[in-house]
Coordinates of C-alpha atoms and ligand atoms in Angstrom, one line a residue:
X1 CA -8.7 -24.6 0.2
X2 CA -8.2 -21.4 1.2
X3 CA -8.6 -18.8 -0.5
X4 CA -5.3 -17.6 -1.9
X5 CA -4.0 -21.2 -1.7
X6 CA -0.6 -22.1 -4.0
X7 CA -0.4 -18.3 -4.6
X8 CA 2.7 -16.7 -3.8
X9 CA 2.5 -12.7 -2.7
X10 CA 4.7 -9.4 -2.4
X11 CA 4.1 -6.7 -0.3
X12 CA 5.9 -3.9 0.0
X13 CA 6.2 -1.7 3.4
X14 CA 4.5 -5.3 4.8
X15 CA 6.9 -5.1 8.5
X16 CA 3.9 -2.8 9.9
X17 CA 0.5 -1.4 10.0
X18 CA -1.7 -1.4 6.7
X19 CA 0.8 -4.7 5.2
X20 CA 1.5 -5.8 8.2
X21 CA -1.7 -6.6 8.5
X22 CA -2.5 -7.4 5.2
X23 CA 0.7 -10.4 5.0
X24 CA -1.7 -11.6 8.2
X25 CA -4.4 -12.2 6.0
X26 CA -2.8 -13.1 3.5
X27 CA -0.5 -15.9 5.5
X28 CA -3.5 -16.8 7.3
X29 CA -5.5 -17.5 3.3
X30 CA -2.6 -19.8 2.3
X31 CA -0.5 -17.7 0.6
X32 CA 4.2 -17.6 0.7
X33 CA 4.4 -13.9 1.8
X34 CA 7.8 -11.4 0.7
X35 CA 7.3 -8.3 2.9
X36 CA 9.7 -5.4 2.2
X37 CA 10.8 -2.3 4.1
X38 CA 13.7 -0.1 4.7
X39 CA 14.6 -1.1 8.2
X40 CA 16.0 -4.5 8.7
X41 CA 15.8 -5.2 12.3
X42 CA 12.2 -3.8 11.4
X43 CA 11.9 -6.6 8.4
X44 CA 13.9 -9.1 10.3
X45 CA 11.4 -8.6 13.2
X46 CA 8.2 -8.5 11.3
X47 CA 9.3 -11.8 9.7
X48 CA 9.7 -13.7 13.1
X49 CA 6.2 -13.1 14.2
X50 CA 4.5 -13.8 11.0
X51 CA 6.0 -17.4 10.8
X52 CA 7.8 -19.6 8.4
X53 CA 5.6 -18.9 5.1
X54 CA 6.8 -16.0 5.3
X55 CA 9.7 -14.3 4.4
X56 CA 11.7 -10.4 4.3
X57 CA 13.9 -8.3 1.8
X58 CA 15.0 -4.6 2.8
X59 CA 14.3 -2.4 -0.2
X60 CA 13.7 1.0 0.1
X61 CA 10.9 2.2 -2.3
X62 CA 11.7 5.1 -3.2
X63 CA 15.7 3.3 -4.8
X64 CA 15.5 2.1 -8.6
X65 CA 18.6 -0.2 -7.6
X66 CA 16.8 -1.5 -4.8
X67 CA 13.3 -2.4 -6.6
X68 CA 15.6 -4.3 -9.2
X69 CA 17.5 -6.4 -6.8
X70 CA 13.9 -7.0 -5.3
X71 CA 13.3 -7.8 -8.5
X72 CA 16.4 -10.3 -8.6
X73 CA 15.4 -11.2 -4.8
X74 CA 11.7 -12.2 -6.1
X75 CA 13.1 -14.0 -9.6
X76 CA 15.5 -16.0 -8.0
X77 CA 13.2 -17.8 -5.1
X78 CA 9.9 -17.7 -6.5
X79 CA 10.4 -17.4 -10.0
X80 CA 6.5 -15.9 -10.5
X81 CA 4.4 -15.2 -8.2
X82 CA 0.8 -14.9 -9.4
X83 CA 0.1 -11.3 -5.7
X84 CA 2.3 -7.8 -5.8
X85 CA 0.9 -5.5 -2.6
X86 CA 2.3 -2.1 -3.6
X87 CA 1.8 -0.4 0.2
X88 CA 4.7 1.4 1.1
X89 CA 4.3 5.1 1.5
X90 CA 4.7 7.8 4.2
X91 CA 2.5 10.6 5.1
X92 CA 4.1 14.7 5.5
X93 CA 2.0 17.1 5.9
X94 CA 1.8 20.8 6.1
X95 CA 0.5 24.3 4.2
X96 CA 1.2 24.8 0.4
X97 CA 3.3 27.9 0.9
X98 CA 6.3 26.1 3.3
X99 CA 6.6 22.9 1.8
X100 CA 10.3 22.2 0.6
X101 CA 11.3 20.8 -2.6
X102 CA 12.8 18.1 -0.7
X103 CA 9.4 17.6 1.3
X104 CA 8.1 17.1 -2.2
X105 CA 11.1 14.8 -3.7
X106 CA 10.8 12.6 -0.5
X107 CA 7.1 12.1 -1.1
X108 CA 6.7 11.7 -4.7
X109 CA 9.9 9.2 -5.0
X110 CA 8.7 6.9 -2.1
X111 CA 4.5 7.2 -2.7
X112 CA 4.4 7.2 -6.6
X113 CA 7.8 7.0 -8.4
X114 CA 9.0 4.5 -6.8
X115 CA 5.6 2.8 -6.6
X116 CA 5.8 2.7 -10.1
X117 CA 9.1 1.7 -10.9
X118 CA 8.8 -1.3 -8.6
X119 CA 4.9 -2.9 -11.0
X120 CA 7.4 -1.8 -13.9
X121 CA 10.6 -4.0 -12.4
X122 CA 8.0 -6.9 -11.1
X123 CA 6.0 -7.0 -13.8
X124 CA 7.5 -9.6 -15.5
X125 CA 7.8 -11.8 -12.8
X126 CA 3.9 -11.9 -11.9
X127 CA 2.0 -14.7 -13.5
X128 CA -1.0 -13.7 -16.0
X129 CA -4.2 -13.7 -14.0
X130 CA -1.8 -12.1 -11.4
X131 CA -3.0 -9.6 -8.6
X132 CA -1.8 -6.0 -8.6
X133 CA -3.7 -3.5 -5.9
X134 CA -1.9 0.0 -4.7
X135 CA -2.6 1.4 -1.5
X136 CA -3.9 4.8 -2.3
X137 CA -5.8 6.6 -0.2
X138 CA -9.1 9.1 -0.1
X139 CA -6.4 12.2 -0.3
X140 CA -7.0 11.4 -4.1
X141 CA -10.1 13.1 -3.7
X142 CA -11.2 14.6 -0.6
X143 CA -8.7 17.6 -1.3
X144 CA -7.6 18.0 2.6
X145 CA -5.9 20.9 3.8
X146 CA -2.5 20.8 4.5
X147 CA -1.7 17.3 2.9
X148 CA -1.0 19.2 -0.8
X149 CA 2.2 17.2 -1.6
X150 CA 0.5 13.5 -0.3
X151 CA -2.8 13.7 -1.9
X152 CA -1.4 14.1 -5.3
X153 CA 0.6 11.3 -4.7
X154 CA -1.8 8.8 -4.5
X155 CA -4.2 10.7 -7.2
X156 CA -0.8 10.1 -9.4
X157 CA -1.3 6.6 -8.5
X158 CA -5.2 6.1 -8.9
X159 CA -4.5 7.1 -12.2
X160 CA -2.0 4.3 -13.0
X161 CA -3.5 1.6 -10.9
X162 CA -6.3 2.8 -13.6
X163 CA -4.1 2.5 -17.2
X164 CA -2.1 0.1 -15.7
X165 CA -5.8 -1.9 -15.0
X166 CA -6.6 -1.2 -18.9
X167 CA -2.7 -1.9 -20.7
X168 CA -2.8 -5.0 -18.3
X169 CA -5.2 -6.5 -19.7
X170 CA -4.4 -8.7 -22.4
X171 CA -2.2 -11.0 -19.6
X172 CA -5.0 -10.9 -17.0
X173 CA -3.5 -9.6 -14.8
X174 CA -5.7 -7.4 -12.7
X175 CA -5.4 -4.3 -11.2
X176 CA -6.8 -2.2 -8.4
X177 CA -6.3 0.0 -5.6
X178 CA -8.2 1.3 -2.2
X179 CA -8.4 4.5 -1.0
X180 CA -8.1 4.6 3.0
X181 CA -9.9 7.0 5.2
X182 CA -7.5 7.2 9.1
X183 CA -6.6 4.0 10.3
X184 CA -4.7 3.3 12.9
X185 CA -1.7 2.5 11.9
X186 CA 2.2 4.1 13.6
X187 CA 2.0 6.7 10.3
X188 CA 0.1 9.3 12.4
X189 CA 3.8 9.2 15.1
X190 CA 5.7 8.8 12.3
X191 CA 4.7 12.3 11.8
X192 CA 4.2 13.6 15.3
X193 CA 0.4 13.6 15.5
X194 CA 0.4 12.2 19.3
X195 CA -1.7 9.1 20.5
X196 CA -3.7 10.9 22.5
X197 CA -4.9 13.3 19.7
X198 CA -6.1 10.0 18.1
X199 CA -7.3 9.0 21.5
X200 CA -9.4 12.2 22.4
X201 CA -11.6 11.2 18.7
X202 CA -10.5 14.2 17.1
X203 CA -10.5 13.0 13.6
X204 CA -13.1 10.1 14.9
X205 CA -15.7 13.3 14.2
X206 CA -15.5 13.6 11.2
X207 CA -16.3 10.0 10.3
X208 CA -19.6 8.5 10.4
X209 CA -19.5 5.4 11.7
X210 CA -17.6 7.8 13.7
X211 CA -14.2 6.2 14.8
X212 CA -10.8 5.6 13.1
X213 CA -11.0 2.4 10.8
X214 CA -8.6 -0.4 12.1
X215 CA -5.1 -1.9 9.2
X216 CA -7.2 -5.7 9.2
X217 CA -10.4 -3.9 8.9
X218 CA -8.0 -2.2 4.9
X219 CA -6.3 -5.6 5.4
X220 CA -9.8 -8.0 4.6
X221 CA -10.5 -6.0 0.8
X222 CA -6.7 -6.3 -0.3
X223 CA -7.6 -9.5 0.2
X224 CA -10.5 -10.1 -1.3
X225 CA -9.4 -8.2 -4.3
X226 CA -6.1 -10.5 -4.9
X227 CA -7.9 -13.4 -5.0
X228 CA -9.8 -15.6 -7.3
X229 CA -13.2 -14.2 -5.9
X230 CA -12.5 -10.8 -7.3
X231 CA -11.9 -12.4 -11.0
X232 CA -14.1 -9.6 -12.6
X233 CA -12.9 -6.8 -10.4
X234 CA -10.2 -4.4 -11.9
X235 CA -9.3 -0.8 -12.5
X236 CA -11.3 0.1 -9.7
X237 CA -11.4 2.4 -6.5
X238 CA -12.2 0.9 -3.4
X239 CA -13.0 3.5 -0.3
X240 CA -12.8 2.1 3.4
X241 CA -13.0 5.1 5.2
X242 CA -16.2 4.5 8.1
X243 CA -17.6 6.9 5.0
X244 CA -15.4 10.0 5.5
X245 CA -15.3 10.9 2.1
X246 CA -18.8 11.5 1.6
X247 CA -18.6 13.2 4.9
X248 CA -19.7 17.8 4.9
X249 CA -17.2 17.9 6.8
X250 CA -14.1 17.0 5.9
X251 CA -11.3 18.8 5.6
Ligands
NAP301 P1 3.2 2.8 8.5 O1 2.8 1.3 9.5 O2 4.2 3.1 8.5 O3 3.8 1.4 7.4 C1 3.9 2.3 6.6 C2 5.2 0.8 5.7 O4 6.0 2.1 4.4 C3 6.0 0.7 6.5 O5 6.7 -0.8 7.0 C4 7.6 1.1 6.2 O6 8.5 0.6 6.8 C5 7.2 1.2 4.6 N1 7.6 2.5 3.8 C6 8.1 3.6 4.4 N2 8.7 3.8 2.8 C7 9.4 3.5 2.7 C8 10.2 3.2 1.8 N3 11.3 4.5 1.4 N4 10.3 2.5 0.6 C9 9.6 0.7 1.6 N5 9.2 1.1 2.6 C10 8.8 1.7 3.3 O7 1.2 3.5 8.0 P2 0.8 2.4 6.8 O8 -0.8 3.9 7.4 O9 0.0 1.3 7.4 O10 0.9 3.1 5.5 C11 0.8 2.0 4.3 C12 -0.1 2.6 3.4 O11 -1.2 3.3 3.9 C13 0.8 4.5 3.3 O12 1.4 3.9 1.0 C14 0.0 5.4 2.9 O13 -0.2 6.6 3.0 C15 -1.4 4.6 3.5 N6 -2.9 4.5 3.9 C16 -2.9 5.4 5.7 C17 -3.7 5.7 6.2 C18 -3.9 5.8 7.2 O14 -4.3 6.5 7.5 N7 -3.2 5.0 8.8 C19 -5.2 6.5 5.0 C20 -4.3 6.0 3.3 C21 -3.2 5.3 3.0 P3 9.5 1.8 7.5 O15 8.9 1.1 8.5 O16 10.9 0.8 7.5 O17 9.6 3.1 7.5

């Protein structure tokens, strides 16, 4: 039997990068998948490519009213779900001294506050015994210069995941956190980090395995944590980073 047969999953930010790769993997393992994203055209295009077990819903993770609309849509369409992968997020980098209130609010509202209230809205729809996975980052721990607010949003997410794993244990809902290192997704180009820089291997030089990761390598871990094979795993944090976090040259 496929690993995720008869399971229904919601993936926030599923139209590209890690969220999209995870949608592909969940579907291949037998799940039904609803992806969200901000851009209607990108969500529609992703759903078309993913095939008929996939569906899409346009929702801005920073908007609490969108989170409520998403919950209404999920209730009306599926009733209940088994897996919630809170993946949507943005990067915005720069030094502490020039970080604006606008930068601060945007990052916090999408990466942390939005994640928090998306879970709150969808929680009543998650079956007992379900699985929540939060997509964080090794930035939650690395102290990397130039990522001061981004890192704080991810550290807050890890704290949320740890607390939720205890609060939801009565319903046997497992909550786990995934901390990727640098992964080859559009997030870099969205932040003006060009393909040339990535291809020049500047990031890869500080990764012990000598390369940046692929979104599918994160998806493999997320699928495992979503599945019943991870039935005794909750409150855990897992790095998928080619050894980056333990490398002495980090930062
Ligand atoms: P990506 O390809 O840019 O994917 C981000 C996804 O999130 C897109 O589908 C994007 O939709 C969506 N999204 C962004 N803001 C949103 C919002 N306000 N509401 C709804 N959806 C929103 O980048 P990615 O690398 O796969 O990022 C996925 C997650 O991994 C993020 O949380 C990121 O922080 C984390 N992460 C990435 C890396 C890395 O090196 N790539 C490392 C560690 C952690 P749009 O396209 O419409 O914006």
